[in-house]
mmCIF file of the C-alpha atoms, coordinates in Angstrom:
data_MODEL
# 
_entry.id   MODEL 
# 
loop_
_atom_site.group_PDB 
_atom_site.id 
_atom_site.type_symbol 
_atom_site.label_atom_id 
_atom_site.label_alt_id 
_atom_site.label_comp_id 
_atom_site.label_asym_id 
_atom_site.label_entity_id 
_atom_site.label_seq_id 
_atom_site.pdbx_PDB_ins_code 
_atom_site.Cartn_x 
_atom_site.Cartn_y 
_atom_site.Cartn_z 
_atom_site.occupancy 
_atom_site.B_iso_or_equiv 
_atom_site.pdbx_formal_charge 
_atom_site.auth_seq_id 
_atom_site.auth_comp_id 
_atom_site.auth_asym_id 
_atom_site.auth_atom_id 
_atom_site.pdbx_PDB_model_num 
ATOM 1   C CA . MET A 1 1   ? -12.023 0.161   -3.425  1.00 0.00 ? 1   MET A CA 1 
ATOM 2   C CA . SER A 1 2   ? -14.550 -0.717  -6.051  1.00 0.00 ? 2   SER A CA 1 
ATOM 3   C CA . GLY A 1 3   ? -16.118 2.303   -7.663  1.00 0.00 ? 3   GLY A CA 1 
ATOM 4   C CA . THR A 1 4   ? -12.998 4.410   -7.059  1.00 0.00 ? 4   THR A CA 1 
ATOM 5   C CA . LYS A 1 5   ? -11.244 5.446   -10.228 1.00 0.00 ? 5   LYS A CA 1 
ATOM 6   C CA . ARG A 1 6   ? -7.460  5.087   -10.121 1.00 0.00 ? 6   ARG A CA 1 
ATOM 7   C CA . VAL A 1 7   ? -5.446  7.946   -11.548 1.00 0.00 ? 7   VAL A CA 1 
ATOM 8   C CA . TYR A 1 8   ? -2.577  6.721   -13.679 1.00 0.00 ? 8   TYR A CA 1 
ATOM 9   C CA . GLY A 1 9   ? 0.270   9.004   -14.707 1.00 0.00 ? 9   GLY A CA 1 
ATOM 10  C CA . LEU A 1 10  ? 0.453   7.863   -18.307 1.00 0.00 ? 10  LEU A CA 1 
ATOM 11  C CA . ASP A 1 11  ? 2.670   10.825  -19.191 1.00 0.00 ? 11  ASP A CA 1 
ATOM 12  C CA . GLU A 1 12  ? 5.073   10.125  -16.325 1.00 0.00 ? 12  GLU A CA 1 
ATOM 13  C CA . LYS A 1 13  ? 8.569   8.733   -16.864 1.00 0.00 ? 13  LYS A CA 1 
ATOM 14  C CA . ASN A 1 14  ? 8.804   7.398   -13.304 1.00 0.00 ? 14  ASN A CA 1 
ATOM 15  C CA . TYR A 1 15  ? 7.524   3.819   -13.246 1.00 0.00 ? 15  TYR A CA 1 
ATOM 16  C CA . PHE A 1 16  ? 5.793   4.171   -9.890  1.00 0.00 ? 16  PHE A CA 1 
ATOM 17  C CA . LYS A 1 17  ? 4.001   7.389   -10.835 1.00 0.00 ? 17  LYS A CA 1 
ATOM 18  C CA . PHE A 1 18  ? 3.062   5.840   -14.176 1.00 0.00 ? 18  PHE A CA 1 
ATOM 19  C CA . PHE A 1 19  ? 1.172   3.109   -12.296 1.00 0.00 ? 19  PHE A CA 1 
ATOM 20  C CA . GLY A 1 20  ? -0.115  5.509   -9.642  1.00 0.00 ? 20  GLY A CA 1 
ATOM 21  C CA . ILE A 1 21  ? 1.437   3.528   -6.779  1.00 0.00 ? 21  ILE A CA 1 
ATOM 22  C CA . ASP A 1 22  ? 3.687   4.387   -3.850  1.00 0.00 ? 22  ASP A CA 1 
ATOM 23  C CA . GLU A 1 23  ? 7.391   4.389   -4.546  1.00 0.00 ? 23  GLU A CA 1 
ATOM 24  C CA . LYS A 1 24  ? 8.628   1.596   -2.304  1.00 0.00 ? 24  LYS A CA 1 
ATOM 25  C CA . GLN A 1 25  ? 10.298  -1.796  -2.515  1.00 0.00 ? 25  GLN A CA 1 
ATOM 26  C CA . GLY A 1 26  ? 7.524   -3.743  -0.790  1.00 0.00 ? 26  GLY A CA 1 
ATOM 27  C CA . ILE A 1 27  ? 4.758   -3.441  -3.353  1.00 0.00 ? 27  ILE A CA 1 
ATOM 28  C CA . SER A 1 28  ? 2.090   -6.010  -4.065  1.00 0.00 ? 28  SER A CA 1 
ATOM 29  C CA . VAL A 1 29  ? 2.852   -7.676  -7.387  1.00 0.00 ? 29  VAL A CA 1 
ATOM 30  C CA . ARG A 1 30  ? -0.778  -8.774  -7.538  1.00 0.00 ? 30  ARG A CA 1 
ATOM 31  C CA . SER A 1 31  ? -1.947  -5.168  -7.262  1.00 0.00 ? 31  SER A CA 1 
ATOM 32  C CA . LEU A 1 32  ? 0.701   -4.079  -9.785  1.00 0.00 ? 32  LEU A CA 1 
ATOM 33  C CA . THR A 1 33  ? -0.561  -6.732  -12.214 1.00 0.00 ? 33  THR A CA 1 
ATOM 34  C CA . THR A 1 34  ? -4.126  -5.450  -11.835 1.00 0.00 ? 34  THR A CA 1 
ATOM 35  C CA . HIS A 1 35  ? -3.011  -1.898  -12.583 1.00 0.00 ? 35  HIS A CA 1 
ATOM 36  C CA . TYR A 1 36  ? -0.926  -3.103  -15.519 1.00 0.00 ? 36  TYR A CA 1 
ATOM 37  C CA . LYS A 1 37  ? -3.901  -4.899  -17.077 1.00 0.00 ? 37  LYS A CA 1 
ATOM 38  C CA . LYS A 1 38  ? -6.065  -1.793  -16.690 1.00 0.00 ? 38  LYS A CA 1 
ATOM 39  C CA . ILE A 1 39  ? -3.407  0.418   -18.255 1.00 0.00 ? 39  ILE A CA 1 
ATOM 40  C CA . ILE A 1 40  ? -2.934  -2.011  -21.147 1.00 0.00 ? 40  ILE A CA 1 
ATOM 41  C CA . ALA A 1 41  ? -6.681  -1.933  -21.774 1.00 0.00 ? 41  ALA A CA 1 
ATOM 42  C CA . ILE A 1 42  ? -6.563  1.884   -21.886 1.00 0.00 ? 42  ILE A CA 1 
ATOM 43  C CA . LEU A 1 43  ? -3.443  2.087   -24.063 1.00 0.00 ? 43  LEU A CA 1 
ATOM 44  C CA . LYS A 1 44  ? -4.499  -0.558  -26.603 1.00 0.00 ? 44  LYS A CA 1 
ATOM 45  C CA . LYS A 1 45  ? -7.166  1.849   -27.807 1.00 0.00 ? 45  LYS A CA 1 
ATOM 46  C CA . ASP A 1 46  ? -4.506  4.384   -28.820 1.00 0.00 ? 46  ASP A CA 1 
ATOM 47  C CA . THR A 1 47  ? -2.865  3.170   -32.050 1.00 0.00 ? 47  THR A CA 1 
ATOM 48  C CA . SER A 1 48  ? -0.817  6.333   -32.589 1.00 0.00 ? 48  SER A CA 1 
ATOM 49  C CA . PHE A 1 49  ? 2.973   6.308   -32.360 1.00 0.00 ? 49  PHE A CA 1 
ATOM 50  C CA . GLU A 1 50  ? 2.735   7.855   -28.889 1.00 0.00 ? 50  GLU A CA 1 
ATOM 51  C CA . GLY A 1 51  ? 0.229   5.212   -27.780 1.00 0.00 ? 51  GLY A CA 1 
ATOM 52  C CA . VAL A 1 52  ? 2.451   2.374   -28.975 1.00 0.00 ? 52  VAL A CA 1 
ATOM 53  C CA . SER A 1 53  ? 5.412   3.998   -27.236 1.00 0.00 ? 53  SER A CA 1 
ATOM 54  C CA . ARG A 1 54  ? 3.452   4.222   -23.962 1.00 0.00 ? 54  ARG A CA 1 
ATOM 55  C CA . LEU A 1 55  ? 2.442   0.581   -24.342 1.00 0.00 ? 55  LEU A CA 1 
ATOM 56  C CA . GLU A 1 56  ? 6.110   -0.422  -24.639 1.00 0.00 ? 56  GLU A CA 1 
ATOM 57  C CA . PHE A 1 57  ? 6.941   1.814   -21.667 1.00 0.00 ? 57  PHE A CA 1 
ATOM 58  C CA . ALA A 1 58  ? 4.161   0.148   -19.631 1.00 0.00 ? 58  ALA A CA 1 
ATOM 59  C CA . LYS A 1 59  ? 5.583   -3.288  -20.404 1.00 0.00 ? 59  LYS A CA 1 
ATOM 60  C CA . ARG A 1 60  ? 9.126   -2.238  -19.481 1.00 0.00 ? 60  ARG A CA 1 
ATOM 61  C CA . ALA A 1 61  ? 7.886   -0.554  -16.273 1.00 0.00 ? 61  ALA A CA 1 
ATOM 62  C CA . PHE A 1 62  ? 5.844   -3.613  -15.289 1.00 0.00 ? 62  PHE A CA 1 
ATOM 63  C CA . GLU A 1 63  ? 8.721   -6.021  -15.886 1.00 0.00 ? 63  GLU A CA 1 
ATOM 64  C CA . THR A 1 64  ? 11.025  -3.846  -13.792 1.00 0.00 ? 64  THR A CA 1 
ATOM 65  C CA . LEU A 1 65  ? 8.625   -3.361  -10.891 1.00 0.00 ? 65  LEU A CA 1 
ATOM 66  C CA . ALA A 1 66  ? 7.394   -6.964  -10.837 1.00 0.00 ? 66  ALA A CA 1 
ATOM 67  C CA . ASP A 1 67  ? 10.873  -8.336  -10.116 1.00 0.00 ? 67  ASP A CA 1 
ATOM 68  C CA . PRO A 1 68  ? 12.102  -7.388  -6.613  1.00 0.00 ? 68  PRO A CA 1 
ATOM 69  C CA . ILE A 1 69  ? 15.763  -7.164  -7.637  1.00 0.00 ? 69  ILE A CA 1 
ATOM 70  C CA . HIS A 1 70  ? 15.085  -5.055  -10.739 1.00 0.00 ? 70  HIS A CA 1 
ATOM 71  C CA . ARG A 1 71  ? 12.746  -2.909  -8.630  1.00 0.00 ? 71  ARG A CA 1 
ATOM 72  C CA . ALA A 1 72  ? 15.480  -2.370  -6.036  1.00 0.00 ? 72  ALA A CA 1 
ATOM 73  C CA . ARG A 1 73  ? 17.985  -1.383  -8.731  1.00 0.00 ? 73  ARG A CA 1 
ATOM 74  C CA . TYR A 1 74  ? 15.442  1.018   -10.206 1.00 0.00 ? 74  TYR A CA 1 
ATOM 75  C CA . ILE A 1 75  ? 14.743  2.623   -6.820  1.00 0.00 ? 75  ILE A CA 1 
ATOM 76  C CA . LEU A 1 76  ? 18.461  2.973   -6.120  1.00 0.00 ? 76  LEU A CA 1 
ATOM 77  C CA . GLU A 1 77  ? 19.007  4.578   -9.520  1.00 0.00 ? 77  GLU A CA 1 
ATOM 78  C CA . GLN A 1 78  ? 16.110  6.971   -8.854  1.00 0.00 ? 78  GLN A CA 1 
ATOM 79  C CA . ARG A 1 79  ? 17.743  7.891   -5.539  1.00 0.00 ? 79  ARG A CA 1 
ATOM 80  C CA . GLY A 1 80  ? 21.064  8.668   -7.182  1.00 0.00 ? 80  GLY A CA 1 
ATOM 81  C CA . HIS A 1 81  ? 22.833  5.396   -6.399  1.00 0.00 ? 81  HIS A CA 1 
ATOM 82  C CA . GLU A 1 82  ? 23.535  4.662   -10.023 1.00 0.00 ? 82  GLU A CA 1 
ATOM 83  C CA . ASN A 1 83  ? 26.815  2.855   -9.530  1.00 0.00 ? 83  ASN A CA 1 
ATOM 84  C CA . ASP A 1 84  ? 28.510  -0.373  -10.331 1.00 0.00 ? 84  ASP A CA 1 
ATOM 85  C CA . PHE A 1 85  ? 27.245  -2.746  -7.674  1.00 0.00 ? 85  PHE A CA 1 
ATOM 86  C CA . GLN A 1 86  ? 30.687  -4.366  -7.549  1.00 0.00 ? 86  GLN A CA 1 
ATOM 87  C CA . GLU A 1 87  ? 31.917  -1.142  -5.907  1.00 0.00 ? 87  GLU A CA 1 
ATOM 88  C CA . SER A 1 88  ? 29.494  -1.778  -3.041  1.00 0.00 ? 88  SER A CA 1 
ATOM 89  C CA . VAL A 1 89  ? 31.104  -5.078  -2.091  1.00 0.00 ? 89  VAL A CA 1 
ATOM 90  C CA . ARG A 1 90  ? 32.344  -5.074  1.477   1.00 0.00 ? 90  ARG A CA 1 
ATOM 91  C CA . PRO A 1 91  ? 35.109  -7.345  2.780   1.00 0.00 ? 91  PRO A CA 1 
ATOM 92  C CA . ASP A 1 92  ? 32.592  -9.450  4.730   1.00 0.00 ? 92  ASP A CA 1 
ATOM 93  C CA . ASP A 1 93  ? 30.600  -9.938  1.511   1.00 0.00 ? 93  ASP A CA 1 
ATOM 94  C CA . MET A 1 94  ? 33.723  -11.183 -0.236  1.00 0.00 ? 94  MET A CA 1 
ATOM 95  C CA . LEU A 1 95  ? 34.536  -13.506 2.672   1.00 0.00 ? 95  LEU A CA 1 
ATOM 96  C CA . PHE A 1 96  ? 30.981  -14.853 2.734   1.00 0.00 ? 96  PHE A CA 1 
ATOM 97  C CA . THR A 1 97  ? 30.835  -15.561 -1.001  1.00 0.00 ? 97  THR A CA 1 
ATOM 98  C CA . ASN A 1 98  ? 34.311  -17.103 -0.912  1.00 0.00 ? 98  ASN A CA 1 
ATOM 99  C CA . GLN A 1 99  ? 33.118  -19.452 1.834   1.00 0.00 ? 99  GLN A CA 1 
ATOM 100 C CA . LEU A 1 100 ? 30.121  -20.391 -0.299  1.00 0.00 ? 100 LEU A CA 1 
ATOM 101 C CA . ARG A 1 101 ? 32.383  -21.139 -3.266  1.00 0.00 ? 101 ARG A CA 1 
ATOM 102 C CA . GLN A 1 102 ? 34.572  -23.348 -1.068  1.00 0.00 ? 102 GLN A CA 1 
ATOM 103 C CA . GLU A 1 103 ? 31.481  -25.118 0.244   1.00 0.00 ? 103 GLU A CA 1 
ATOM 104 C CA . LEU A 1 104 ? 30.346  -25.757 -3.332  1.00 0.00 ? 104 LEU A CA 1 
ATOM 105 C CA . GLU A 1 105 ? 33.727  -27.312 -4.140  1.00 0.00 ? 105 GLU A CA 1 
ATOM 106 C CA . LYS A 1 106 ? 33.135  -29.876 -1.363  1.00 0.00 ? 106 LYS A CA 1 
ATOM 107 C CA . GLN A 1 107 ? 29.827  -31.062 -2.843  1.00 0.00 ? 107 GLN A CA 1 
ATOM 108 C CA . THR A 1 108 ? 30.313  -34.368 -4.671  1.00 0.00 ? 108 THR A CA 1 
ATOM 109 C CA . THR A 1 109 ? 26.807  -35.791 -5.202  1.00 0.00 ? 109 THR A CA 1 
ATOM 110 C CA . VAL A 1 110 ? 23.616  -34.539 -6.805  1.00 0.00 ? 110 VAL A CA 1 
ATOM 111 C CA . GLU A 1 111 ? 21.910  -34.656 -3.407  1.00 0.00 ? 111 GLU A CA 1 
ATOM 112 C CA . ASP A 1 112 ? 24.688  -32.560 -1.828  1.00 0.00 ? 112 ASP A CA 1 
ATOM 113 C CA . VAL A 1 113 ? 24.435  -29.976 -4.588  1.00 0.00 ? 113 VAL A CA 1 
ATOM 114 C CA . ASP A 1 114 ? 20.620  -29.922 -4.349  1.00 0.00 ? 114 ASP A CA 1 
ATOM 115 C CA . ASN A 1 115 ? 20.849  -29.249 -0.604  1.00 0.00 ? 115 ASN A CA 1 
ATOM 116 C CA . PHE A 1 116 ? 23.419  -26.525 -1.261  1.00 0.00 ? 116 PHE A CA 1 
ATOM 117 C CA . ILE A 1 117 ? 21.099  -24.922 -3.833  1.00 0.00 ? 117 ILE A CA 1 
ATOM 118 C CA . VAL A 1 118 ? 18.247  -24.920 -1.296  1.00 0.00 ? 118 VAL A CA 1 
ATOM 119 C CA . GLU A 1 119 ? 20.533  -23.085 1.152   1.00 0.00 ? 119 GLU A CA 1 
ATOM 120 C CA . LEU A 1 120 ? 21.411  -20.545 -1.540  1.00 0.00 ? 120 LEU A CA 1 
ATOM 121 C CA . LYS A 1 121 ? 17.723  -19.940 -2.253  1.00 0.00 ? 121 LYS A CA 1 
ATOM 122 C CA . GLU A 1 122 ? 17.120  -19.319 1.441   1.00 0.00 ? 122 GLU A CA 1 
ATOM 123 C CA . GLN A 1 123 ? 20.029  -16.862 1.466   1.00 0.00 ? 123 GLN A CA 1 
ATOM 124 C CA . THR A 1 124 ? 18.687  -14.957 -1.535  1.00 0.00 ? 124 THR A CA 1 
ATOM 125 C CA . GLN A 1 125 ? 15.211  -14.740 0.013   1.00 0.00 ? 125 GLN A CA 1 
ATOM 126 C CA . PHE A 1 126 ? 16.741  -13.361 3.200   1.00 0.00 ? 126 PHE A CA 1 
ATOM 127 C CA . ILE A 1 127 ? 18.684  -10.817 1.148   1.00 0.00 ? 127 ILE A CA 1 
ATOM 128 C CA . LYS A 1 128 ? 15.530  -9.758  -0.724  1.00 0.00 ? 128 LYS A CA 1 
ATOM 129 C CA . ASP A 1 129 ? 13.781  -9.194  2.611   1.00 0.00 ? 129 ASP A CA 1 
ATOM 130 C CA . GLN A 1 130 ? 16.734  -7.158  3.900   1.00 0.00 ? 130 GLN A CA 1 
ATOM 131 C CA . ILE A 1 131 ? 16.800  -5.057  0.723   1.00 0.00 ? 131 ILE A CA 1 
ATOM 132 C CA . GLU A 1 132 ? 13.119  -4.242  1.233   1.00 0.00 ? 132 GLU A CA 1 
ATOM 133 C CA . LYS A 1 133 ? 13.752  -3.182  4.841   1.00 0.00 ? 133 LYS A CA 1 
ATOM 134 C CA . SER A 1 134 ? 16.815  -1.147  3.847   1.00 0.00 ? 134 SER A CA 1 
ATOM 135 C CA . ILE A 1 135 ? 14.867  0.752   1.207   1.00 0.00 ? 135 ILE A CA 1 
ATOM 136 C CA . ASP A 1 136 ? 11.381  1.085   2.723   1.00 0.00 ? 136 ASP A CA 1 
ATOM 137 C CA . SER A 1 137 ? 12.009  1.263   6.456   1.00 0.00 ? 137 SER A CA 1 
ATOM 138 C CA . TYR A 1 138 ? 15.469  2.768   6.803   1.00 0.00 ? 138 TYR A CA 1 
ATOM 139 C CA . GLN A 1 139 ? 16.050  4.548   3.474   1.00 0.00 ? 139 GLN A CA 1 
ATOM 140 C CA . ASN A 1 140 ? 19.583  3.168   3.716   1.00 0.00 ? 140 ASN A CA 1 
ATOM 141 C CA . TYR A 1 141 ? 20.413  2.935   0.025   1.00 0.00 ? 141 TYR A CA 1 
ATOM 142 C CA . ARG A 1 142 ? 24.092  2.184   0.536   1.00 0.00 ? 142 ARG A CA 1 
ATOM 143 C CA . THR A 1 143 ? 23.219  -0.950  2.519   1.00 0.00 ? 143 THR A CA 1 
ATOM 144 C CA . ALA A 1 144 ? 20.634  -1.921  -0.102  1.00 0.00 ? 144 ALA A CA 1 
ATOM 145 C CA . SER A 1 145 ? 23.272  -1.507  -2.797  1.00 0.00 ? 145 SER A CA 1 
ATOM 146 C CA . GLY A 1 146 ? 25.665  -3.777  -0.893  1.00 0.00 ? 146 GLY A CA 1 
ATOM 147 C CA . LEU A 1 147 ? 22.926  -6.357  -0.442  1.00 0.00 ? 147 LEU A CA 1 
ATOM 148 C CA . LEU A 1 148 ? 22.246  -6.267  -4.180  1.00 0.00 ? 148 LEU A CA 1 
ATOM 149 C CA . SER A 1 149 ? 25.898  -6.959  -4.794  1.00 0.00 ? 149 SER A CA 1 
ATOM 150 C CA . ARG A 1 150 ? 25.751  -9.940  -2.431  1.00 0.00 ? 150 ARG A CA 1 
ATOM 151 C CA . PHE A 1 151 ? 22.603  -11.158 -4.194  1.00 0.00 ? 151 PHE A CA 1 
ATOM 152 C CA . TYR A 1 152 ? 24.357  -11.104 -7.579  1.00 0.00 ? 152 TYR A CA 1 
ATOM 153 C CA . GLU A 1 153 ? 27.367  -12.965 -6.199  1.00 0.00 ? 153 GLU A CA 1 
ATOM 154 C CA . ILE A 1 154 ? 25.121  -15.663 -4.729  1.00 0.00 ? 154 ILE A CA 1 
ATOM 155 C CA . SER A 1 155 ? 23.267  -15.849 -8.044  1.00 0.00 ? 155 SER A CA 1 
ATOM 156 C CA . ASN A 1 156 ? 26.578  -16.570 -9.786  1.00 0.00 ? 156 ASN A CA 1 
ATOM 157 C CA . ILE A 1 157 ? 27.355  -19.289 -7.237  1.00 0.00 ? 157 ILE A CA 1 
ATOM 158 C CA . HIS A 1 158 ? 23.850  -20.702 -7.764  1.00 0.00 ? 158 HIS A CA 1 
ATOM 159 C CA . GLN A 1 159 ? 24.527  -20.956 -11.493 1.00 0.00 ? 159 GLN A CA 1 
ATOM 160 C CA . SER A 1 160 ? 27.851  -22.674 -10.780 1.00 0.00 ? 160 SER A CA 1 
ATOM 161 C CA . ALA A 1 161 ? 26.036  -25.141 -8.522  1.00 0.00 ? 161 ALA A CA 1 
ATOM 162 C CA . LYS A 1 162 ? 23.494  -25.915 -11.242 1.00 0.00 ? 162 LYS A CA 1 
ATOM 163 C CA . ASP A 1 163 ? 26.330  -26.453 -13.724 1.00 0.00 ? 163 ASP A CA 1 
ATOM 164 C CA . LYS A 1 164 ? 28.125  -28.748 -11.293 1.00 0.00 ? 164 LYS A CA 1 
ATOM 165 C CA . LYS A 1 165 ? 24.928  -30.731 -10.684 1.00 0.00 ? 165 LYS A CA 1 
ATOM 166 C CA . GLU A 1 166 ? 24.496  -31.175 -14.429 1.00 0.00 ? 166 GLU A CA 1 
ATOM 167 C CA . LYS A 1 167 ? 28.074  -32.419 -14.788 1.00 0.00 ? 167 LYS A CA 1 
ATOM 168 C CA . ILE A 1 168 ? 27.607  -34.873 -11.919 1.00 0.00 ? 168 ILE A CA 1 
ATOM 169 C CA . GLN A 1 169 ? 24.460  -36.168 -13.609 1.00 0.00 ? 169 GLN A CA 1 
ATOM 170 C CA . GLU A 1 170 ? 26.461  -36.612 -16.827 1.00 0.00 ? 170 GLU A CA 1 
ATOM 171 C CA . GLY A 1 171 ? 28.854  -38.844 -14.935 1.00 0.00 ? 171 GLY A CA 1 
ATOM 172 C CA . ILE A 1 172 ? 31.698  -36.487 -14.125 1.00 0.00 ? 172 ILE A CA 1 
ATOM 173 C CA . THR A 1 173 ? 32.993  -37.415 -10.678 1.00 0.00 ? 173 THR A CA 1 
ATOM 174 C CA . TYR A 1 174 ? 34.190  -34.894 -8.138  1.00 0.00 ? 174 TYR A CA 1 
ATOM 175 C CA . VAL A 1 175 ? 36.675  -35.989 -5.541  1.00 0.00 ? 175 VAL A CA 1 
ATOM 176 C CA . VAL A 1 176 ? 37.602  -33.917 -2.524  1.00 0.00 ? 176 VAL A CA 1 
ATOM 177 C CA . PHE A 1 177 ? 41.148  -34.292 -1.311  1.00 0.00 ? 177 PHE A CA 1 
ATOM 178 C CA . ASN A 1 178 ? 42.198  -33.313 2.174   1.00 0.00 ? 178 ASN A CA 1 
ATOM 179 C CA . ARG A 1 179 ? 45.156  -30.991 1.890   1.00 0.00 ? 179 ARG A CA 1 
# 
């Protein structure tokens, strides 16, 4: 689209309208980055208080929209699903994350934990894809909210796995007893 001038909503408070892009989960971060750089170039010329404020807003909007999880939370909040994501946890989510925690307990070597972390990363990518479908294709914000909750739980387990790996590397031994 060279030669076409993009219209940015620099007075808008909605991040998507500010960048002049469609309000959806599946946006191109590359395209968003291009728009962000153009907006920064425009706003840097304005040294007034309002210009500096818009520059800070642009940065905050970009950081939110560039991250798929922050973007999903933002979209859900815009759609009126401004709730504690812990409330969206379903029993099967709790069962799933409990199984992951038990699986982590069984890991006793760095290699085992590394393999477990790879599985967690695959799970989180799958969840990100499902969040995008829930928001963009189905407009099912309740499901997206539940998926976000599952994502955060898996993120906590991922951090626990990294901590366990570090302890194993420091020489702390984990033994699994059959009960």
